[in-house]
Short mmCIF file of C-alpha atoms in Angstrom, two decimals:
data_model
loop_
_atom_site.label_atom_id
_atom_site.label_comp_id
_atom_site.label_asym_id
_atom_site.label_seq_id
_atom_site.Cartn_x
_atom_site.Cartn_y
_atom_site.Cartn_z
CA UNK A 236 -84.28 38.62 -69.84
CA UNK A 237 -84.62 40.04 -73.70
CA UNK A 238 -86.66 42.94 -73.80
CA UNK A 239 -85.22 44.09 -69.70
CA UNK A 240 -87.81 43.19 -67.58
CA UNK A 241 -86.31 42.60 -64.42
CA UNK A 242 -86.50 38.87 -63.25
CA UNK A 243 -85.14 39.82 -59.49
CA UNK A 244 -86.00 42.25 -57.49
CA UNK A 245 -85.11 43.50 -53.95
CA UNK A 246 -88.04 44.35 -51.34
CA UNK A 247 -86.74 46.94 -49.20
CA UNK A 248 -87.13 47.53 -46.09
CA UNK A 249 -85.65 50.42 -43.75
CA UNK A 250 -85.72 51.12 -40.67
CA UNK A 251 -85.37 54.41 -39.78
CA UNK A 252 -83.88 56.96 -36.27
CA UNK A 253 -87.20 59.22 -35.75
CA UNK A 254 -87.98 61.80 -37.85
CA UNK A 255 -85.60 61.54 -39.66
CA UNK A 256 -87.76 59.28 -43.25
CA UNK A 257 -88.53 62.62 -45.16
CA UNK A 258 -84.75 63.95 -45.70
CA UNK A 259 -84.26 60.07 -47.17
CA UNK A 260 -87.19 60.77 -49.77
CA UNK A 261 -86.38 64.17 -50.21
CA UNK A 262 -81.51 62.82 -50.59
CA UNK A 263 -82.75 59.30 -52.33
CA UNK A 264 -85.98 60.32 -55.01
CA UNK A 265 -82.38 63.75 -55.43
CA UNK A 266 -79.53 61.26 -55.87
CA UNK A 267 -79.87 57.78 -55.90
CA UNK A 268 -82.69 57.45 -58.38
CA UNK A 269 -80.97 58.43 -62.58
CA UNK A 270 -77.47 56.74 -60.86
CA UNK A 271 -78.61 53.65 -59.66
CA UNK A 272 -80.62 52.81 -62.90
CA UNK A 273 -77.74 53.70 -64.57
CA UNK A 274 -75.73 51.07 -63.70
CA UNK A 275 -78.24 48.57 -65.13
CA UNK A 276 -81.04 48.06 -62.57
CA UNK A 277 -84.41 49.92 -62.15
CA UNK A 278 -85.98 51.46 -59.20
CA UNK A 279 -89.69 50.21 -58.96
CA UNK A 280 -90.84 52.15 -56.96
CA UNK A 281 -90.53 54.15 -53.55
CA UNK A 282 -92.72 54.08 -50.66
CA UNK A 283 -93.71 55.87 -46.61
CA UNK A 284 -94.85 53.64 -44.40
CA UNK A 285 -98.37 54.56 -43.43
CA UNK A 286 -98.02 52.35 -40.96
CA UNK A 287 -94.94 53.33 -39.23
CA UNK A 288 -93.35 56.67 -39.93
CA UNK A 289 -90.23 55.25 -39.51
CA UNK A 290 -89.99 53.64 -41.74
CA UNK A 291 -89.60 53.16 -46.16
CA UNK A 292 -89.45 50.98 -48.02
CA UNK A 293 -88.63 50.00 -51.71
CA UNK A 294 -88.32 48.05 -55.21
CA UNK A 295 -84.92 47.49 -57.30
CA UNK A 296 -85.71 45.46 -60.30
CA UNK A 297 -82.14 43.51 -62.15
CA UNK A 298 -82.62 41.63 -65.80
CA UNK A 299 -80.94 38.34 -63.59
CA UNK A 300 -78.10 37.90 -61.21
CA UNK A 301 -75.50 38.68 -63.12
CA UNK A 302 -76.67 41.63 -63.90
CA UNK A 303 -77.49 42.62 -60.01
CA UNK A 304 -73.83 41.82 -58.71
CA UNK A 305 -72.32 44.35 -61.48
CA UNK A 306 -75.12 46.83 -61.08
CA UNK A 307 -74.65 47.27 -57.20
CA UNK A 308 -70.89 46.16 -57.29
CA UNK A 309 -70.29 49.50 -60.05
CA UNK A 310 -73.40 51.65 -57.92
CA UNK A 311 -71.57 51.03 -54.37
CA UNK A 312 -67.82 51.41 -55.67
CA UNK A 313 -68.71 54.39 -57.16
CA UNK A 314 -68.47 57.69 -57.10
CA UNK A 315 -72.51 58.80 -55.90
CA UNK A 316 -72.48 56.60 -52.86
CA UNK A 317 -69.09 57.33 -51.78
CA UNK A 318 -70.50 60.58 -51.72
CA UNK A 319 -73.98 60.71 -49.87
CA UNK A 320 -74.50 57.08 -48.63
CA UNK A 321 -72.75 58.21 -45.24
CA UNK A 322 -75.20 60.97 -45.14
CA UNK A 323 -78.17 57.91 -46.08
CA UNK A 324 -76.69 55.81 -43.25
CA UNK A 325 -77.02 58.65 -40.90
CA UNK A 326 -80.68 58.56 -40.47
CA UNK A 327 -80.75 54.04 -41.06
CA UNK A 328 -80.80 52.34 -37.94
CA UNK A 329 -81.79 49.39 -39.85
CA UNK A 330 -81.02 48.50 -44.19
CA UNK A 331 -81.12 44.31 -43.62
CA UNK A 332 -84.60 43.72 -44.18
CA UNK A 333 -84.55 42.93 -47.83
CA UNK A 334 -86.53 40.44 -49.48
CA UNK A 335 -84.66 38.77 -53.18
CA UNK A 336 -88.58 37.80 -55.45
CA UNK A 337 -88.65 36.93 -58.96
CA UNK A 338 -91.86 36.84 -60.34
CA UNK A 339 -94.24 34.64 -59.98
CA UNK A 340 -94.57 33.49 -63.76
CA UNK A 341 -93.60 35.69 -66.80
CA UNK A 342 -96.47 37.48 -66.98
CA UNK A 343 -96.58 39.28 -62.98
CA UNK A 344 -93.56 41.15 -62.81
CA UNK A 345 -94.36 44.22 -61.73
CA UNK A 346 -96.39 46.11 -64.13
CA UNK A 347 -93.98 49.28 -64.69
CA UNK A 348 -92.41 47.68 -67.43
CA UNK A 349 -93.96 46.03 -69.73
CA UNK A 350 -93.02 44.84 -73.19
CA UNK A 351 -92.35 45.64 -76.13
CA UNK A 352 -91.85 49.32 -74.39
CA UNK A 353 -89.69 50.62 -71.48
CA UNK A 354 -92.02 52.30 -69.43
CA UNK A 355 -95.85 53.73 -69.63
CA UNK A 356 -95.07 57.38 -68.49
CA UNK A 357 -92.00 58.36 -68.32
CA UNK A 358 -90.91 58.76 -64.05
CA UNK A 359 -91.90 61.91 -62.27
CA UNK A 360 -88.82 64.92 -61.56
CA UNK A 361 -88.72 65.95 -58.80
CA UNK A 362 -90.50 68.41 -56.72
CA UNK A 363 -94.06 66.36 -58.62
CA UNK A 364 -96.66 65.77 -56.46
CA UNK A 365 -96.69 62.95 -54.59
CA UNK A 366 -99.35 60.49 -55.96
CA UNK A 367 -102.85 60.30 -54.41
CA UNK A 368 -102.74 56.40 -53.77
CA UNK A 369 -101.95 53.50 -51.67
CA UNK A 370 -100.47 50.31 -52.87
CA UNK A 371 -100.79 47.39 -50.66
CA UNK A 372 -98.00 44.63 -50.28
CA UNK A 373 -99.13 41.61 -47.88
CA UNK A 374 -96.69 39.11 -47.46
CA UNK A 375 -97.38 35.21 -47.22
CA UNK A 376 -94.50 33.69 -45.67
CA UNK A 377 -94.44 29.70 -46.08
CA UNK A 378 -92.29 27.08 -44.29
CA UNK A 379 -88.92 27.17 -46.21
CA UNK A 380 -89.18 24.60 -49.41
CA UNK A 381 -92.53 23.63 -49.35
CA UNK A 382 -94.56 24.29 -52.58
CA UNK A 383 -98.15 23.86 -51.26
CA UNK A 384 -98.65 27.22 -49.55
CA UNK A 385 -98.10 28.93 -52.77
CA UNK A 386 -99.82 26.95 -55.97
CA UNK A 387 -102.85 27.67 -53.89
CA UNK A 388 -102.58 31.12 -53.40
CA UNK A 389 -101.54 31.15 -57.05
CA UNK A 390 -104.39 29.38 -57.66
CA UNK A 391 -106.97 30.22 -55.76
CA UNK A 392 -106.42 33.24 -54.15
CA UNK A 393 -105.46 35.15 -57.66
CA UNK A 394 -108.12 34.38 -59.82
CA UNK A 395 -109.93 35.43 -56.51
CA UNK A 396 -109.02 39.07 -57.02
CA UNK A 397 -108.22 39.68 -59.79
CA UNK A 398 -112.13 38.85 -60.16
CA UNK A 399 -113.29 41.40 -57.01
CA UNK A 400 -111.36 44.45 -57.64
CA UNK A 401 -107.73 45.42 -59.36
CA UNK A 402 -105.23 43.30 -60.83
CA UNK A 403 -102.31 43.14 -58.73
CA UNK A 404 -99.66 45.39 -60.08
CA UNK A 405 -97.40 42.53 -59.40
CA UNK A 406 -96.88 39.18 -57.74
CA UNK A 407 -93.48 37.96 -56.28
CA UNK A 408 -91.88 35.22 -54.80
CA UNK A 409 -88.43 34.07 -53.16
CA UNK A 410 -85.53 34.20 -55.12
CA UNK A 411 -83.77 30.71 -53.79
CA UNK A 412 -80.74 31.58 -56.07
CA UNK A 413 -77.61 32.49 -52.90
CA UNK A 414 -76.48 36.64 -53.02
CA UNK A 415 -73.50 36.47 -54.09
CA UNK A 416 -73.18 40.28 -53.40
CA UNK A 417 -71.91 40.12 -49.96
CA UNK A 418 -71.57 43.33 -49.03
CA UNK A 419 -76.16 43.92 -48.38
CA UNK A 420 -77.52 40.64 -46.62
CA UNK A 421 -81.08 40.13 -47.82
CA UNK A 422 -83.28 37.41 -45.39
CA UNK A 423 -82.21 34.29 -45.56
CA UNK A 424 -84.29 31.07 -45.99
CA UNK A 425 -87.84 32.17 -47.44
CA UNK A 426 -90.04 30.66 -48.87
CA UNK A 427 -92.67 33.55 -49.54
CA UNK A 428 -95.60 35.10 -52.80
CA UNK A 429 -95.68 39.05 -52.08
CA UNK A 430 -98.37 41.04 -53.65
CA UNK A 431 -98.39 44.25 -54.38
CA UNK A 432 -101.93 45.24 -55.70
CA UNK A 433 -102.43 49.84 -56.19
CA UNK A 434 -105.70 51.76 -54.58
CA UNK A 435 -107.11 55.03 -54.05
CA UNK A 436 -107.60 54.78 -51.15
CA UNK A 437 -107.87 52.97 -47.78
CA UNK A 438 -111.48 52.29 -48.31
CA UNK A 439 -111.16 50.54 -51.94
CA UNK A 440 -108.65 48.16 -50.22
CA UNK A 441 -111.26 47.35 -47.31
CA UNK A 442 -114.07 46.87 -49.88
CA UNK A 443 -111.39 44.56 -52.22
CA UNK A 444 -110.20 42.47 -49.04
CA UNK A 445 -114.20 42.22 -47.82
CA UNK A 446 -115.01 41.23 -51.59
CA UNK A 447 -112.03 38.36 -52.34
CA UNK A 448 -112.60 37.08 -48.40
CA UNK A 449 -116.15 36.00 -49.31
CA UNK A 450 -116.19 34.49 -52.17
CA UNK A 451 -117.18 30.81 -50.91
CA UNK A 452 -114.55 29.26 -52.52
CA UNK A 453 -112.19 32.18 -50.63
CA UNK A 454 -114.41 31.78 -48.40
CA UNK A 455 -114.30 27.41 -47.47
CA UNK A 456 -111.91 26.44 -49.48
CA UNK A 457 -108.88 28.90 -50.42
CA UNK A 458 -108.49 30.71 -47.13
CA UNK A 459 -108.57 27.87 -44.12
CA UNK A 460 -106.66 26.25 -46.38
CA UNK A 461 -103.43 29.57 -47.25
CA UNK A 462 -103.79 29.18 -42.71
CA UNK A 463 -102.68 25.54 -42.21
CA UNK A 464 -99.92 25.95 -44.67
CA UNK A 465 -98.40 29.34 -43.46
CA UNK A 466 -95.72 30.03 -41.36
CA UNK A 467 -97.19 33.15 -39.85
CA UNK A 468 -99.94 35.47 -40.83
CA UNK A 469 -99.80 37.39 -44.26
CA UNK A 470 -97.43 40.62 -42.99
CA UNK A 471 -99.78 43.48 -44.87
CA UNK A 472 -98.15 47.17 -45.71
CA UNK A 473 -100.14 49.86 -46.58
CA UNK A 474 -97.37 52.22 -48.73
CA UNK A 475 -97.77 56.42 -49.75
CA UNK A 476 -95.76 56.63 -53.43
CA UNK A 477 -93.22 58.79 -53.02
CA UNK A 478 -93.43 62.01 -56.37
CA UNK A 479 -90.26 59.29 -57.94
CA UNK A 480 -92.45 56.03 -57.67
CA UNK A 481 -92.87 53.85 -61.11
CA UNK A 482 -95.42 51.34 -59.71
CA UNK A 483 -97.90 53.88 -56.86
#
């Protein structure tokens, strides 16, 4: 993409060893942000899962699939990962819960990289106060190869979400291209939509959800239609941004 905004995005959920999340967060924000970005990717957001003390969630983006392969090859074959990767891996039980995604449309990519300027604000330095925000990531799953649920969400639910509260930070769908960096697995056979939204607190999130669900079209048509289409009920991740997260 000519303006540098990511068109390929990974949503990564790590299960950690008990009590070691803050260790990983500190290591990550100190050693793995600028060093990954130096290879051509963008670290978009780092989060503590509010409902699982041993879960770390983060997103990174790439201009395209070729750039992803080049950046991952450079980083994981480079000196920073060789030095600090073993300590990071020692905090983890599982790091293979990864969704490979792309923006639903040209205007629904992560808002930290708007067209015409690199970022709306500089990334906070390590040790800055963590933002007092909550980011919701709702993962809607549909059977592989079926587009009706995605279309219903795009044309029915998203307009209602925008009309009843804050607009999403990003709306992402499954990237169907093959994972060419096989050293890092991704979940295969997925057909998902991920909606990321920022709130001041949990109360605001609940009020937005209730207002959207109360819309007559959403209540009577959109939500029943989504329920008929989905492969499983939506997963809602309630996430606290770390001090260096761009998405917040």
